[in-house]
Amino acid sequence: GRTDVVMVTPWLAPVVWEGTFNPNLLDSIYKLKNIRIAATVFAVGKYTIFLKNFLETAEQHFFVGFQVHVYVFTDRPLDVPQVKMSAGRQLTVRSVPNSQRWQEISARRMELIQKLIEDNLHSYADYIFCLDVDSQFHGRWGTESLGGLVGVIHPGYYRDDRSRFPYERRPESRAYVAPGEGDFYYCGGAFGGTLEEVHLLTKTCHTNFIDDAKEGIEAAWQEESHLNRYMWINKPSKVLSPEYLWQDFKPRNPEVHLVRFSGVIKNYAAIRPN
Ligand code: UD2
């Protein structure tokens, strides 16, 4: 156990930090269940440059020893690098259109993940994680992260008072979180859970994003704002600490004993379409 961090939420969901779980015990339990993990990653436009590092480090750290199916969504299928995958692991490329607005590329992920699950993903996976591509793995991300609905605490705000969380604050948006409300500020760059739970999340966030757009509103942080509203109403059954999505530009805080996955430093102006 740990005494320097919160290990359980007020609604009794575990908050996963290094030192709060026994990886060997958990792996042996899930091995017997023969679980299958899907991961989605979007690389649209110039973001294909991040794929090699993402995929190579996933091979080293993401559910090693389990059945993993990575779905790469891209408009540049020819730029998807060949990465050697271990037995039981595979990669599928899905074509998606590009867009002139990065906000749209990022937000549209919700709809495409919803569709992927509806396209009979149930025959191929039990759990799914949806991850930003401009990221890399450094340490174990495994069975300790499994749950019904899984959120990751954003590394940028977890030490702040909730009044400083960048939730959508306009009541007319369907992503609205009122002052004084909200549990954590969760990342848009990593979330997951069972197919059923992630299907409901992506469908709800997509519908709310579209309904907002019809009224000329785009939430402050696009689908991340909608995800935060969703997870305020529908509490995650497991919460992953910022070890599960750190940012390379941030020095590691002492309570973070292990960075497992992190966003790489990027030049926004050079890689985004606008
Ligand atoms: C944050 C979130 C991101 C999303 C965004 C708000 C984290 C760490 N990141 O990141 O998930 O919620 O805010 O919209 O929580 N993409 C492309 N091509 C593009 C632009 C984006 O493929 O031209 C994809 C790619 O998978 C990328 C993701 O969309 O990882 C998010 O875009 P971003 O990384 O530029 O957004 P960022 O860094 O503001």
mmCIF file of C-alpha atoms and ligand atoms in Angstrom:
data_model
loop_
_atom_site.group_PDB
_atom_site.id
_atom_site.type_symbol
_atom_site.label_atom_id
_atom_site.label_comp_id
_atom_site.label_asym_id
_atom_site.label_seq_id
_atom_site.Cartn_x
_atom_site.Cartn_y
_atom_site.Cartn_z
ATOM 1 C CA GLY A 1 0.000 0.000 0.000
ATOM 2 C CA ARG A 2 0.872 3.675 -0.216
ATOM 3 C CA THR A 3 0.245 6.423 2.287
ATOM 4 C CA ASP A 4 1.375 9.365 0.142
ATOM 5 C CA VAL A 5 -1.369 9.117 -2.488
ATOM 6 C CA VAL A 6 -5.120 8.504 -2.612
ATOM 7 C CA MET A 7 -5.637 4.788 -3.317
ATOM 8 C CA VAL A 8 -9.417 4.699 -3.446
ATOM 9 C CA THR A 9 -12.083 7.122 -4.658
ATOM 10 C CA PRO A 10 -15.030 8.222 -2.493
ATOM 11 C CA TRP A 11 -17.188 5.741 -4.495
ATOM 12 C CA LEU A 12 -14.668 2.978 -3.656
ATOM 13 C CA ALA A 13 -12.977 2.544 -7.027
ATOM 14 C CA PRO A 14 -9.270 1.702 -6.791
ATOM 15 C CA VAL A 15 -6.799 4.375 -7.864
ATOM 16 C CA VAL A 16 -3.845 2.509 -9.342
ATOM 17 C CA TRP A 17 -0.346 3.628 -8.409
ATOM 18 C CA GLU A 18 2.919 1.679 -8.386
ATOM 19 C CA GLY A 19 3.014 -0.251 -5.123
ATOM 20 C CA THR A 20 -0.764 -0.727 -4.859
ATOM 21 C CA PHE A 21 -1.051 -4.048 -6.710
ATOM 22 C CA ASN A 22 0.688 -7.382 -7.179
ATOM 23 C CA PRO A 23 1.375 -7.769 -10.924
ATOM 24 C CA ASN A 24 2.201 -11.493 -10.830
ATOM 25 C CA LEU A 25 -0.939 -12.375 -8.915
ATOM 26 C CA LEU A 26 -3.148 -10.304 -11.211
ATOM 27 C CA ASP A 27 -1.538 -11.710 -14.359
ATOM 28 C CA SER A 28 -2.033 -15.274 -13.173
ATOM 29 C CA ILE A 29 -5.737 -14.621 -12.532
ATOM 30 C CA TYR A 30 -6.319 -12.983 -15.927
ATOM 31 C CA LYS A 31 -4.242 -15.633 -17.781
ATOM 32 C CA LEU A 32 -6.823 -18.207 -16.765
ATOM 33 C CA LYS A 33 -9.549 -16.022 -18.266
ATOM 34 C CA ASN A 34 -7.765 -15.895 -21.632
ATOM 35 C CA ILE A 35 -8.587 -12.202 -22.037
ATOM 36 C CA ARG A 36 -8.206 -10.262 -25.283
ATOM 37 C CA ILE A 37 -7.285 -6.567 -25.299
ATOM 38 C CA ALA A 38 -7.974 -4.122 -28.129
ATOM 39 C CA ALA A 39 -6.150 -0.800 -28.353
ATOM 40 C CA THR A 40 -7.061 2.056 -30.673
ATOM 41 C CA VAL A 41 -4.674 4.710 -31.854
ATOM 42 C CA PHE A 42 -5.288 7.461 -34.400
ATOM 43 C CA ALA A 43 -2.536 8.752 -36.666
ATOM 44 C CA VAL A 44 -4.059 11.220 -39.080
ATOM 45 C CA GLY A 45 -1.965 13.520 -41.279
ATOM 46 C CA LYS A 46 1.545 14.112 -39.964
ATOM 47 C CA TYR A 47 0.817 12.232 -36.722
ATOM 48 C CA THR A 48 1.937 9.021 -38.485
ATOM 49 C CA ILE A 49 5.487 10.004 -37.451
ATOM 50 C CA PHE A 50 4.599 8.958 -33.885
ATOM 51 C CA LEU A 51 3.467 5.447 -34.785
ATOM 52 C CA LYS A 52 6.824 3.647 -34.822
ATOM 53 C CA ASN A 53 7.784 4.630 -31.302
ATOM 54 C CA PHE A 54 4.259 4.067 -30.003
ATOM 55 C CA LEU A 55 4.012 0.567 -31.486
ATOM 56 C CA GLU A 56 7.556 -0.505 -30.579
ATOM 57 C CA THR A 57 7.237 0.567 -26.969
ATOM 58 C CA ALA A 58 3.758 -1.016 -26.742
ATOM 59 C CA GLU A 59 5.398 -4.312 -27.688
ATOM 60 C CA GLN A 60 7.753 -3.944 -24.734
ATOM 61 C CA HIS A 61 5.280 -2.805 -22.060
ATOM 62 C CA PHE A 62 1.572 -3.003 -22.968
ATOM 63 C CA PHE A 63 -0.078 -6.230 -21.799
ATOM 64 C CA VAL A 64 3.033 -8.277 -22.484
ATOM 65 C CA GLY A 65 2.175 -11.986 -22.679
ATOM 66 C CA PHE A 66 -1.525 -11.356 -23.437
ATOM 67 C CA GLN A 67 -3.558 -11.300 -26.646
ATOM 68 C CA VAL A 68 -3.453 -7.741 -27.973
ATOM 69 C CA HIS A 69 -5.052 -6.335 -31.116
ATOM 70 C CA VAL A 70 -3.966 -2.813 -32.047
ATOM 71 C CA TYR A 71 -6.236 -0.854 -34.397
ATOM 72 C CA VAL A 72 -4.461 1.989 -36.196
ATOM 73 C CA PHE A 73 -6.796 4.562 -37.739
ATOM 74 C CA THR A 74 -5.077 6.634 -40.399
ATOM 75 C CA ASP A 75 -5.507 8.458 -43.697
ATOM 76 C CA ARG A 76 -1.983 7.346 -44.698
ATOM 77 C CA PRO A 77 -2.003 3.529 -44.538
ATOM 78 C CA LEU A 78 1.248 3.339 -46.517
ATOM 79 C CA ASP A 79 3.047 5.243 -43.758
ATOM 80 C CA VAL A 80 2.184 2.704 -41.060
ATOM 81 C CA PRO A 81 5.558 1.209 -40.103
ATOM 82 C CA GLN A 82 6.196 -2.532 -40.038
ATOM 83 C CA VAL A 83 6.766 -3.380 -36.407
ATOM 84 C CA LYS A 84 7.559 -6.945 -35.422
ATOM 85 C CA MET A 85 4.874 -8.199 -33.054
ATOM 86 C CA SER A 86 5.108 -11.139 -30.688
ATOM 87 C CA ALA A 87 2.898 -14.195 -30.934
ATOM 88 C CA GLY A 88 -0.691 -13.439 -29.969
ATOM 89 C CA ARG A 89 -0.393 -9.781 -30.934
ATOM 90 C CA GLN A 90 -1.634 -8.238 -34.163
ATOM 91 C CA LEU A 91 -2.272 -4.937 -35.877
ATOM 92 C CA THR A 92 -5.105 -3.835 -38.157
ATOM 93 C CA VAL A 93 -5.103 -0.619 -40.161
ATOM 94 C CA ARG A 94 -8.402 1.218 -40.706
ATOM 95 C CA SER A 95 -8.672 4.074 -43.189
ATOM 96 C CA VAL A 96 -10.188 7.351 -42.064
ATOM 97 C CA PRO A 97 -10.494 10.690 -43.866
ATOM 98 C CA ASN A 98 -8.296 13.649 -42.949
ATOM 99 C CA SER A 99 -9.706 16.956 -41.782
ATOM 100 C CA GLN A 100 -8.664 20.578 -41.943
ATOM 101 C CA ARG A 101 -9.208 21.008 -38.196
ATOM 102 C CA TRP A 102 -7.214 19.116 -35.543
ATOM 103 C CA GLN A 103 -10.103 19.554 -33.142
ATOM 104 C CA GLU A 104 -12.281 17.523 -35.491
ATOM 105 C CA ILE A 105 -9.673 14.770 -35.894
ATOM 106 C CA SER A 106 -9.348 14.452 -32.147
ATOM 107 C CA ALA A 107 -13.106 14.591 -31.447
ATOM 108 C CA ARG A 108 -14.104 12.259 -34.283
ATOM 109 C CA ARG A 109 -12.270 9.449 -32.519
ATOM 110 C CA MET A 110 -15.304 8.908 -30.290
ATOM 111 C CA GLU A 111 -17.548 8.125 -33.268
ATOM 112 C CA LEU A 112 -14.985 5.844 -34.913
ATOM 113 C CA ILE A 113 -14.320 3.893 -31.707
ATOM 114 C CA GLN A 114 -18.086 3.526 -31.233
ATOM 115 C CA LYS A 115 -18.352 2.126 -34.788
ATOM 116 C CA LEU A 116 -15.358 -0.187 -34.295
ATOM 117 C CA ILE A 117 -17.054 -1.751 -31.279
ATOM 118 C CA GLU A 118 -20.351 -2.045 -33.150
ATOM 119 C CA ASP A 119 -18.551 -3.746 -36.085
ATOM 120 C CA ASN A 120 -18.512 -6.990 -34.143
ATOM 121 C CA LEU A 121 -15.419 -6.253 -32.050
ATOM 122 C CA HIS A 122 -17.053 -8.488 -29.431
ATOM 123 C CA SER A 123 -15.777 -11.483 -31.377
ATOM 124 C CA TYR A 124 -12.190 -10.252 -31.024
ATOM 125 C CA ALA A 125 -11.769 -8.468 -27.688
ATOM 126 C CA ASP A 126 -13.013 -8.240 -24.105
ATOM 127 C CA TYR A 127 -11.437 -4.920 -23.094
ATOM 128 C CA ILE A 128 -10.415 -1.847 -25.060
ATOM 129 C CA PHE A 129 -8.040 1.050 -24.405
ATOM 130 C CA CYS A 130 -8.084 4.226 -26.505
ATOM 131 C CA LEU A 131 -4.749 6.006 -26.574
ATOM 132 C CA ASP A 132 -3.107 9.130 -28.016
ATOM 133 C CA VAL A 133 -0.475 8.283 -30.638
ATOM 134 C CA ASP A 134 1.990 11.029 -29.691
ATOM 135 C CA SER A 135 2.969 8.929 -26.708
ATOM 136 C CA GLN A 136 5.309 6.157 -25.655
ATOM 137 C CA PHE A 137 5.399 3.382 -23.089
ATOM 138 C CA HIS A 138 8.217 3.223 -20.542
ATOM 139 C CA GLY A 139 6.917 0.743 -17.983
ATOM 140 C CA ARG A 140 4.349 -1.951 -17.411
ATOM 141 C CA TRP A 141 0.757 -1.233 -18.419
ATOM 142 C CA GLY A 142 -1.071 -4.475 -17.729
ATOM 143 C CA THR A 143 -3.887 -6.331 -15.993
ATOM 144 C CA GLU A 144 -3.925 -3.938 -13.038
ATOM 145 C CA SER A 145 -5.554 -1.406 -15.382
ATOM 146 C CA LEU A 146 -8.553 -3.580 -16.241
ATOM 147 C CA GLY A 147 -12.025 -2.566 -15.133
ATOM 148 C CA GLY A 148 -15.536 -1.804 -16.360
ATOM 149 C CA LEU A 149 -14.991 1.894 -17.063
ATOM 150 C CA VAL A 150 -11.413 3.105 -16.686
ATOM 151 C CA GLY A 151 -10.303 6.734 -16.529
ATOM 152 C CA VAL A 152 -6.785 8.152 -16.297
ATOM 153 C CA ILE A 153 -6.089 11.184 -14.109
ATOM 154 C CA HIS A 154 -4.617 13.996 -16.202
ATOM 155 C CA PRO A 155 -1.022 14.731 -15.133
ATOM 156 C CA GLY A 156 -1.464 18.470 -15.543
ATOM 157 C CA TYR A 157 -4.078 19.059 -12.845
ATOM 158 C CA TYR A 158 -4.017 16.300 -10.242
ATOM 159 C CA ARG A 159 -2.379 18.468 -7.588
ATOM 160 C CA ASP A 160 -4.799 21.357 -8.187
ATOM 161 C CA ASP A 161 -8.035 22.260 -6.486
ATOM 162 C CA ARG A 162 -11.005 21.187 -8.630
ATOM 163 C CA SER A 163 -11.959 24.821 -9.187
ATOM 164 C CA ARG A 164 -8.908 24.978 -11.480
ATOM 165 C CA PHE A 165 -9.840 21.950 -13.600
ATOM 166 C CA PRO A 166 -10.401 23.001 -17.239
ATOM 167 C CA TYR A 167 -13.910 21.524 -17.508
ATOM 168 C CA GLU A 168 -16.358 23.034 -19.972
ATOM 169 C CA ARG A 169 -17.968 25.845 -17.972
ATOM 170 C CA ARG A 170 -20.707 27.082 -20.294
ATOM 171 C CA PRO A 171 -24.062 25.657 -19.105
ATOM 172 C CA GLU A 172 -25.360 25.544 -22.682
ATOM 173 C CA SER A 173 -22.808 22.835 -23.576
ATOM 174 C CA ARG A 174 -23.608 19.175 -22.980
ATOM 175 C CA ALA A 175 -20.086 18.867 -21.540
ATOM 176 C CA TYR A 176 -20.879 21.375 -18.758
ATOM 177 C CA VAL A 177 -19.545 20.699 -15.276
ATOM 178 C CA ALA A 178 -20.791 23.174 -12.673
ATOM 179 C CA PRO A 179 -18.486 24.923 -10.199
ATOM 180 C CA GLY A 180 -17.905 22.671 -7.194
ATOM 181 C CA GLU A 181 -18.705 19.536 -9.218
ATOM 182 C CA GLY A 182 -16.296 16.973 -10.680
ATOM 183 C CA ASP A 183 -14.085 14.316 -9.097
ATOM 184 C CA PHE A 184 -10.844 14.291 -11.083
ATOM 185 C CA TYR A 185 -9.797 15.870 -14.359
ATOM 186 C CA TYR A 186 -9.416 12.883 -16.675
ATOM 187 C CA CYS A 187 -7.295 12.629 -19.848
ATOM 188 C CA GLY A 188 -8.789 12.415 -23.299
ATOM 189 C CA GLY A 189 -5.551 10.708 -24.316
ATOM 190 C CA ALA A 190 -6.149 7.431 -22.476
ATOM 191 C CA PHE A 191 -9.316 5.699 -21.328
ATOM 192 C CA GLY A 192 -10.794 2.251 -21.577
ATOM 193 C CA GLY A 193 -12.723 -0.583 -20.022
ATOM 194 C CA THR A 194 -15.026 -3.324 -21.221
ATOM 195 C CA LEU A 195 -16.443 -3.051 -24.721
ATOM 196 C CA GLU A 196 -19.936 -2.366 -23.337
ATOM 197 C CA GLU A 197 -18.797 0.500 -21.119
ATOM 198 C CA VAL A 198 -16.536 2.099 -23.734
ATOM 199 C CA HIS A 199 -19.274 1.755 -26.334
ATOM 200 C CA LEU A 200 -21.681 3.683 -24.121
ATOM 201 C CA LEU A 201 -19.066 6.327 -23.320
ATOM 202 C CA THR A 202 -18.038 6.909 -26.948
ATOM 203 C CA LYS A 203 -21.629 6.903 -28.188
ATOM 204 C CA THR A 204 -22.720 9.412 -25.544
ATOM 205 C CA CYS A 205 -19.712 11.706 -26.046
ATOM 206 C CA HIS A 206 -20.095 11.590 -29.826
ATOM 207 C CA THR A 207 -23.833 12.340 -29.692
ATOM 208 C CA ASN A 208 -23.336 15.193 -27.252
ATOM 209 C CA PHE A 209 -20.467 16.626 -29.325
ATOM 210 C CA ILE A 210 -22.660 16.585 -32.457
ATOM 211 C CA ASP A 211 -25.687 18.053 -30.669
ATOM 212 C CA ASP A 212 -23.493 20.845 -29.272
ATOM 213 C CA ALA A 213 -22.107 21.494 -32.768
ATOM 214 C CA LYS A 214 -25.634 21.871 -34.156
ATOM 215 C CA GLU A 215 -26.045 24.731 -31.694
ATOM 216 C CA GLY A 216 -22.674 26.236 -32.611
ATOM 217 C CA ILE A 217 -20.849 25.111 -29.470
ATOM 218 C CA GLU A 218 -17.521 23.298 -29.262
ATOM 219 C CA ALA A 219 -16.478 22.302 -25.756
ATOM 220 C CA ALA A 220 -13.258 23.795 -24.379
ATOM 221 C CA TRP A 221 -11.271 20.558 -24.848
ATOM 222 C CA GLN A 222 -13.479 18.860 -27.418
ATOM 223 C CA GLU A 223 -14.079 15.162 -26.652
ATOM 224 C CA GLU A 224 -11.934 15.393 -23.492
ATOM 225 C CA SER A 225 -14.527 17.805 -22.029
ATOM 226 C CA HIS A 226 -17.367 15.441 -22.923
ATOM 227 C CA LEU A 227 -15.462 12.517 -21.419
ATOM 228 C CA ASN A 228 -15.017 14.474 -18.198
ATOM 229 C CA ARG A 229 -18.717 15.249 -18.012
ATOM 230 C CA TYR A 230 -19.500 11.567 -18.715
ATOM 231 C CA MET A 231 -17.166 10.324 -15.988
ATOM 232 C CA TRP A 232 -18.608 12.786 -13.493
ATOM 233 C CA ILE A 233 -22.079 11.294 -14.050
ATOM 234 C CA ASN A 234 -20.915 7.705 -14.668
ATOM 235 C CA LYS A 235 -18.153 7.053 -12.149
ATOM 236 C CA PRO A 236 -15.250 4.939 -13.428
ATOM 237 C CA SER A 237 -14.879 1.598 -11.678
ATOM 238 C CA LYS A 238 -11.118 1.987 -11.839
ATOM 239 C CA VAL A 239 -9.011 5.135 -11.926
ATOM 240 C CA LEU A 240 -5.427 5.074 -13.181
ATOM 241 C CA SER A 241 -2.924 7.484 -11.665
ATOM 242 C CA PRO A 242 -0.949 9.934 -13.822
ATOM 243 C CA GLU A 243 1.717 7.201 -14.119
ATOM 244 C CA TYR A 244 -0.519 6.022 -16.975
ATOM 245 C CA LEU A 245 -0.221 9.267 -18.931
ATOM 246 C CA TRP A 246 2.587 11.536 -17.927
ATOM 247 C CA GLN A 247 4.010 14.309 -20.111
ATOM 248 C CA ASP A 248 7.649 14.225 -21.171
ATOM 249 C CA PHE A 249 8.073 17.965 -20.680
ATOM 250 C CA LYS A 250 7.122 17.670 -16.993
ATOM 251 C CA PRO A 251 9.725 16.691 -14.399
ATOM 252 C CA ARG A 252 8.548 13.574 -12.544
ATOM 253 C CA ASN A 253 6.905 14.361 -9.205
ATOM 254 C CA PRO A 254 8.073 12.304 -6.191
ATOM 255 C CA GLU A 255 4.752 10.420 -5.829
ATOM 256 C CA VAL A 256 5.164 9.142 -9.390
ATOM 257 C CA HIS A 257 7.492 6.192 -8.785
ATOM 258 C CA LEU A 258 7.192 4.935 -12.335
ATOM 259 C CA VAL A 259 6.158 6.640 -15.561
ATOM 260 C CA ARG A 260 4.428 3.928 -17.593
ATOM 261 C CA PHE A 261 3.146 5.928 -20.557
ATOM 262 C CA SER A 262 3.777 9.546 -21.508
ATOM 263 C CA GLY A 263 3.033 12.134 -24.117
ATOM 264 C CA VAL A 264 6.112 13.048 -26.143
ATOM 265 C CA ILE A 265 7.178 16.633 -26.700
ATOM 266 C CA LYS A 266 5.776 17.851 -29.996
ATOM 267 C CA ASN A 267 5.840 20.946 -32.131
ATOM 268 C CA TYR A 268 2.126 21.666 -32.531
ATOM 269 C CA ALA A 269 2.672 24.221 -35.304
ATOM 270 C CA ALA A 270 4.662 21.752 -37.411
ATOM 271 C CA ILE A 271 2.350 18.744 -37.162
ATOM 272 C CA ARG A 272 -1.231 19.964 -36.904
ATOM 273 C CA PRO A 273 -3.185 20.839 -40.044
ATOM 274 C CA ASN A 274 -4.007 24.334 -38.732
HETATM 275 C C1 UD2 B 1 -5.167 16.649 -25.395
HETATM 276 C C2 UD2 B 1 -5.509 15.198 -25.075
HETATM 277 C C3 UD2 B 1 -6.130 14.583 -26.331
HETATM 278 C C4 UD2 B 1 -7.384 15.341 -26.723
HETATM 279 C C5 UD2 B 1 -7.051 16.827 -26.898
HETATM 280 C C6 UD2 B 1 -8.304 17.675 -26.999
HETATM 281 C C7 UD2 B 1 -4.094 14.056 -23.440
HETATM 282 C C8 UD2 B 1 -2.706 13.680 -23.114
HETATM 283 N N1 UD2 B 1 -4.264 14.544 -24.700
HETATM 284 O O1 UD2 B 1 -4.055 16.514 -26.283
HETATM 285 O O2 UD2 B 1 -6.450 13.227 -26.105
HETATM 286 O O3 UD2 B 1 -8.371 15.140 -25.733
HETATM 287 O O4 UD2 B 1 -6.324 17.366 -25.808
HETATM 288 O O5 UD2 B 1 -8.832 17.646 -28.249
HETATM 289 O O6 UD2 B 1 -4.992 13.865 -22.652
HETATM 290 N N2 UD2 B 1 -4.576 13.477 -34.025
HETATM 291 C C9 UD2 B 1 -4.131 13.070 -35.280
HETATM 292 N N3 UD2 B 1 -3.833 14.030 -36.202
HETATM 293 C C10 UD2 B 1 -3.950 15.363 -35.943
HETATM 294 C C11 UD2 B 1 -4.386 15.766 -34.670
HETATM 295 C C12 UD2 B 1 -4.692 14.794 -33.724
HETATM 296 O O7 UD2 B 1 -3.999 11.878 -35.558
HETATM 297 O O8 UD2 B 1 -3.642 16.175 -36.845
HETATM 298 C C13 UD2 B 1 -4.933 12.432 -33.030
HETATM 299 C C14 UD2 B 1 -3.686 11.754 -32.443
HETATM 300 O O9 UD2 B 1 -4.007 10.418 -32.107
HETATM 301 C C15 UD2 B 1 -3.426 12.574 -31.193
HETATM 302 C C16 UD2 B 1 -4.860 12.878 -30.742
HETATM 303 O O10 UD2 B 1 -5.628 13.024 -31.945
HETATM 304 O O11 UD2 B 1 -2.666 11.826 -30.260
HETATM 305 C C17 UD2 B 1 -5.028 14.105 -29.860
HETATM 306 O O12 UD2 B 1 -4.510 15.238 -30.488
HETATM 307 P P1 UD2 B 1 -3.310 16.055 -29.847
HETATM 308 O O13 UD2 B 1 -2.339 15.086 -29.268
HETATM 309 O O14 UD2 B 1 -2.791 17.021 -30.822
HETATM 310 O O15 UD2 B 1 -4.056 16.817 -28.679
HETATM 311 P P2 UD2 B 1 -3.414 17.447 -27.339
HETATM 312 O O16 UD2 B 1 -1.954 17.238 -27.312
HETATM 313 O O17 UD2 B 1 -3.916 18.834 -27.167
#
